[in-house]
PDB file of C-alpha atoms in Angstrom:
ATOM      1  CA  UNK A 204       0.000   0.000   0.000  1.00 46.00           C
ATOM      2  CA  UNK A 205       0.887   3.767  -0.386  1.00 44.00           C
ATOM      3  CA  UNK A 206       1.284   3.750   3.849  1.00 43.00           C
ATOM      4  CA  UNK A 207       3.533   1.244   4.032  1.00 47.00           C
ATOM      5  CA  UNK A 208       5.804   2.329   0.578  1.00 49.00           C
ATOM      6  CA  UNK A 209       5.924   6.297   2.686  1.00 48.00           C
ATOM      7  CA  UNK A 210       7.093   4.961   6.162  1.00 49.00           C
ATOM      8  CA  UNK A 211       9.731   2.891   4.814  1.00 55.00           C
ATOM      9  CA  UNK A 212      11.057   4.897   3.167  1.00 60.00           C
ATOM     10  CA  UNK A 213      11.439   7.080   6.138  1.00 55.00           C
ATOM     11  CA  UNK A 214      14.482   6.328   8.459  1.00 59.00           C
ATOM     12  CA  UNK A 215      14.102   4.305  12.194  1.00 59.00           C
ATOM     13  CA  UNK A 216      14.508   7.396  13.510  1.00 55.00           C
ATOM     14  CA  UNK A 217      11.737   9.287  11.311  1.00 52.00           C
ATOM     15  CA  UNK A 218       9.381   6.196  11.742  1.00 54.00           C
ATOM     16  CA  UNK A 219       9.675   6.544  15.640  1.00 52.00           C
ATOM     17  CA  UNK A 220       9.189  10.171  15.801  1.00 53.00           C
ATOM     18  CA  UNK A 221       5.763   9.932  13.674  1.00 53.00           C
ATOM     19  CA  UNK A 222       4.727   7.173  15.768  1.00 54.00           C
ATOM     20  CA  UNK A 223       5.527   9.508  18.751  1.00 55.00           C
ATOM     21  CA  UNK A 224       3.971  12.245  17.813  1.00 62.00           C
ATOM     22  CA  UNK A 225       0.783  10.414  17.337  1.00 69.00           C
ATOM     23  CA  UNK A 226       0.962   9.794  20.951  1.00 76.00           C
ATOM     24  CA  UNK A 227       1.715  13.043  21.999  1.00 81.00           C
ATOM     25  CA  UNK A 228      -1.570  12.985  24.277  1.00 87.00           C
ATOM     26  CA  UNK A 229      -1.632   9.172  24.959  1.00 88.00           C
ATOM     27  CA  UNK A 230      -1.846  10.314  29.073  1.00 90.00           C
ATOM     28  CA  UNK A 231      -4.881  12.616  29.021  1.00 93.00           C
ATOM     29  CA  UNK A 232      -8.549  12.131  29.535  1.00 95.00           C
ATOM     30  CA  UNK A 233      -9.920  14.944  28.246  1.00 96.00           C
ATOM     31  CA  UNK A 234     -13.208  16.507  28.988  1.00 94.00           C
ATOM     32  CA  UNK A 235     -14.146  19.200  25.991  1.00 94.00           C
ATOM     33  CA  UNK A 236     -16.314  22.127  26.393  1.00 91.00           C
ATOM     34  CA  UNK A 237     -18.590  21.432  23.521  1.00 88.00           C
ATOM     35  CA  UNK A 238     -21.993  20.582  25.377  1.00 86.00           C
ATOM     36  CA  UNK A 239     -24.796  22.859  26.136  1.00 85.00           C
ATOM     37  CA  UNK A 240     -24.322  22.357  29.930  1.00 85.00           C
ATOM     38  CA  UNK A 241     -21.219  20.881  32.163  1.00 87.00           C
ATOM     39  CA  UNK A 242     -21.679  17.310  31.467  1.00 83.00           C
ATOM     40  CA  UNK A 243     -21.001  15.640  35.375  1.00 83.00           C
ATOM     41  CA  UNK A 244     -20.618  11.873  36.159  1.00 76.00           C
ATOM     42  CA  UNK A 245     -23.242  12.267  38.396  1.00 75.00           C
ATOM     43  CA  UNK A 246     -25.999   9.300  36.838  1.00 73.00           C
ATOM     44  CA  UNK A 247     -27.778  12.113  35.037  1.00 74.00           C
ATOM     45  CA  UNK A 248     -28.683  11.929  31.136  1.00 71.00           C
ATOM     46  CA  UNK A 249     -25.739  13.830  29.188  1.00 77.00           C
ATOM     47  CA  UNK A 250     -26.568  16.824  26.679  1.00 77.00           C
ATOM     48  CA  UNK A 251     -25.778  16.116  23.125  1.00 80.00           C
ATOM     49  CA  UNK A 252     -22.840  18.002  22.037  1.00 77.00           C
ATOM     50  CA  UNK A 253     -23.118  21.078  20.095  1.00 78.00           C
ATOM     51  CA  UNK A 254     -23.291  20.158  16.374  1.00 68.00           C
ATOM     52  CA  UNK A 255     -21.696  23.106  14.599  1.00 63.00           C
ATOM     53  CA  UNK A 256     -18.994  23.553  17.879  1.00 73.00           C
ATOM     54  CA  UNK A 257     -15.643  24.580  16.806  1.00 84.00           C
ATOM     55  CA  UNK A 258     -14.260  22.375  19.513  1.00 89.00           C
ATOM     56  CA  UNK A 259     -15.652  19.506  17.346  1.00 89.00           C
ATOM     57  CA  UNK A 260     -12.487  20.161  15.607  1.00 90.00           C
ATOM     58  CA  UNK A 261     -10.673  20.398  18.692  1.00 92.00           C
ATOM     59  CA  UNK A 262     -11.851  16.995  20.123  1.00 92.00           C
ATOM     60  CA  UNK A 263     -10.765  14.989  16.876  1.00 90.00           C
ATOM     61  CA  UNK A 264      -7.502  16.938  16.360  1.00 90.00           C
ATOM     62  CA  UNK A 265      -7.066  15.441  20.431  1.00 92.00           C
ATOM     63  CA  UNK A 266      -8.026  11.857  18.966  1.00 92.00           C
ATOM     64  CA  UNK A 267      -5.856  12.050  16.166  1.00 88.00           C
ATOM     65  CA  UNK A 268      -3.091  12.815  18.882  1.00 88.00           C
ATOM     66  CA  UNK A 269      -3.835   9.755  21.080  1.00 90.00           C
ATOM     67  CA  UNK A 270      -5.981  11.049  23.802  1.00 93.00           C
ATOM     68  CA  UNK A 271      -9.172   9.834  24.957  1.00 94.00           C
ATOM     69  CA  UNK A 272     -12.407  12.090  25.418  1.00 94.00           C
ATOM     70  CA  UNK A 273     -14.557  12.344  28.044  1.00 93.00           C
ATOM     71  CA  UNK A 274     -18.458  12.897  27.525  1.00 91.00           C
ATOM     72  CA  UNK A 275     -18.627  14.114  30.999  1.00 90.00           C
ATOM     73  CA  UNK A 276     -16.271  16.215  33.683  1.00 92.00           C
ATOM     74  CA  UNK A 277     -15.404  13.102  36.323  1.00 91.00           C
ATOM     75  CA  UNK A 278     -12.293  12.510  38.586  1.00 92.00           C
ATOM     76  CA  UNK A 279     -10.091  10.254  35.493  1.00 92.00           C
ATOM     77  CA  UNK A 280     -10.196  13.243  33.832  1.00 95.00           C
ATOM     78  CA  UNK A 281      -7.060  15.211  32.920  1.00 95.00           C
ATOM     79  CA  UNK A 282      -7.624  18.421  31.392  1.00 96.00           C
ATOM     80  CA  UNK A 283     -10.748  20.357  30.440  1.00 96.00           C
ATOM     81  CA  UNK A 284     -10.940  21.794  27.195  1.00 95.00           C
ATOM     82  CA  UNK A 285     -12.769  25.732  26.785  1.00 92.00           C
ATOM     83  CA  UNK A 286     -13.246  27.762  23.831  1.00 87.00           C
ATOM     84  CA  UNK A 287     -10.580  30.455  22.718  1.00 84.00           C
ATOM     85  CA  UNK A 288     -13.445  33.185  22.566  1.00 82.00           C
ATOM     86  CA  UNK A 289     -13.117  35.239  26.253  1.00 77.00           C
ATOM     87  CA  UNK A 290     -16.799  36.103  25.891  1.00 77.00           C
ATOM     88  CA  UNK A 291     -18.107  32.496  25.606  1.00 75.00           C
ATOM     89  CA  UNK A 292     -15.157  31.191  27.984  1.00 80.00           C
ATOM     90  CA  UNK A 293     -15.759  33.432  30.820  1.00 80.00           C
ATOM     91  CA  UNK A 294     -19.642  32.425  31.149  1.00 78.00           C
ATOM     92  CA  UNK A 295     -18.263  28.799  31.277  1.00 86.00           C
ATOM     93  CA  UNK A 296     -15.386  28.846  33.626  1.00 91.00           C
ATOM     94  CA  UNK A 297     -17.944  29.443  36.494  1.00 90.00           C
ATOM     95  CA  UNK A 298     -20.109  26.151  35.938  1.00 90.00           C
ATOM     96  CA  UNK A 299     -17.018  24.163  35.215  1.00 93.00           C
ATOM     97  CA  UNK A 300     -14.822  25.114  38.465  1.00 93.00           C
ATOM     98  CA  UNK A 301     -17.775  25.136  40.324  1.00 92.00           C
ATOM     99  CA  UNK A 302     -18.140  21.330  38.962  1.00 91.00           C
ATOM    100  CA  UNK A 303     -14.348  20.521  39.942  1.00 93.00           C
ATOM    101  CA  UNK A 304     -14.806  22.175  42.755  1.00 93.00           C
ATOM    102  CA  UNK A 305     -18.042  19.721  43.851  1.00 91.00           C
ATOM    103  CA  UNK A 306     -16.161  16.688  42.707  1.00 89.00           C
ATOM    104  CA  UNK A 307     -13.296  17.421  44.733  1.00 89.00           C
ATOM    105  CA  UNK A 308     -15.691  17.678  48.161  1.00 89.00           C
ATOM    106  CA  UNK A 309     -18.009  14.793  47.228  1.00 86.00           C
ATOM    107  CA  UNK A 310     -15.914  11.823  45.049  1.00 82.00           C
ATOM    108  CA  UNK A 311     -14.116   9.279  46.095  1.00 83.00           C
ATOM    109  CA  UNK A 312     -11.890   8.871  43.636  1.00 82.00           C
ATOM    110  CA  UNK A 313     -11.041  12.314  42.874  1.00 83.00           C
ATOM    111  CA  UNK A 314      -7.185  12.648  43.762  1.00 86.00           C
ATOM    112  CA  UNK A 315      -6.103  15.473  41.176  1.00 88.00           C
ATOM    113  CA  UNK A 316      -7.386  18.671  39.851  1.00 92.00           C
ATOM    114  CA  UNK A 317      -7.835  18.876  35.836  1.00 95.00           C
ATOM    115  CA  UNK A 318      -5.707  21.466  33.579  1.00 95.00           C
ATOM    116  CA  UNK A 319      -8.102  23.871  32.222  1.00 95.00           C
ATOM    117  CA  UNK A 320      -6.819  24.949  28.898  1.00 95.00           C
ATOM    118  CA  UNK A 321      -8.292  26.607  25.938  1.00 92.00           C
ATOM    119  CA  UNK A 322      -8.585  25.257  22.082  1.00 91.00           C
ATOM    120  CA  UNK A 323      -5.184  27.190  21.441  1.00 93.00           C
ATOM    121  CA  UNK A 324      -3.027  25.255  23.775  1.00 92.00           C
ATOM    122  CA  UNK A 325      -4.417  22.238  21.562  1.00 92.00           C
ATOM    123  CA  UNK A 326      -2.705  23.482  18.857  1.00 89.00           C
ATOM    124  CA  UNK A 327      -0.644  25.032  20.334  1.00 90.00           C
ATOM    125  CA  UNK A 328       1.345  22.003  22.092  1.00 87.00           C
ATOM    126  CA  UNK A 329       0.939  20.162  18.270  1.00 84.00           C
ATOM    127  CA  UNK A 330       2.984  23.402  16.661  1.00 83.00           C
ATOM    128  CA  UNK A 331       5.321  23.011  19.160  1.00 81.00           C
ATOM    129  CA  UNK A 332       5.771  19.045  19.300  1.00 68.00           C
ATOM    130  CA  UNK A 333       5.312  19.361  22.953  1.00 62.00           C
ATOM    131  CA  UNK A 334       2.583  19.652  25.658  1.00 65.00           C
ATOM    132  CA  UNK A 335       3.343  22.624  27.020  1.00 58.00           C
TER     133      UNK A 335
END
């Protein structure tokens, strides 16, 4: 096939750093801000994500990258993803720390706080072949 004729003829080294790279988020659970309300592991139906959300992008671009998404804000999760647009991100930050901030009183199993980053430290950490 075309793959397999491309990564040979890349070098051990070149092969390994594309496989890397492709891993670059293989550690984080990531919850991503793309749901009408703060979807919480609490036994409660979860809202359908927002169809024509940017952060639709964001969430596959996170895939692509190795890291697994969370539909809902619960204590495995790793970082929390919120839109780049101040407007829309301030009138979420509220409902989501207020939702890390329950977790951490009331569950069990919550033993670390979640990163919350914005859409441009996504691509931000895959310009810079890093998480930063």
């Amino acid at each position: 096939s075309d793959t397999t004729e491309c990564t040979n003829a890349l070098s051990d080294e070149e092969q390994m750093q594309l496989i890397g790279g492709l891993n670059k988020f293989k550690q984080c659970r990531v919850y991503v801000d793309y749901y009408p309300s703060v979807n919480i592991d609490d036994g409660t139906p979860k809202a359908d994500m927002i169809a024509s959300s940017s952060m639709r992008m964001i969430a596959a671009k996170l895939q692509i990258y190795g890291a697994q998404i969370s539909e809902c804000l619960d204590p495995s999760v790793t970082h929390v993803v919120v839109h780049n647009e101040s407007k829309i991100r301030r009138q979420r930050l509220r409902s989501i720390y207020d939702a890390i901030s329950d977790m951490q009183m009331n569950h069990p199993r919550f033993t670390h706080q979640p990163y919350v980053v914005t859409a441009q430290w996504v691509d931000d950490c895959l310009t810079q072949c890093n998480i930063i």
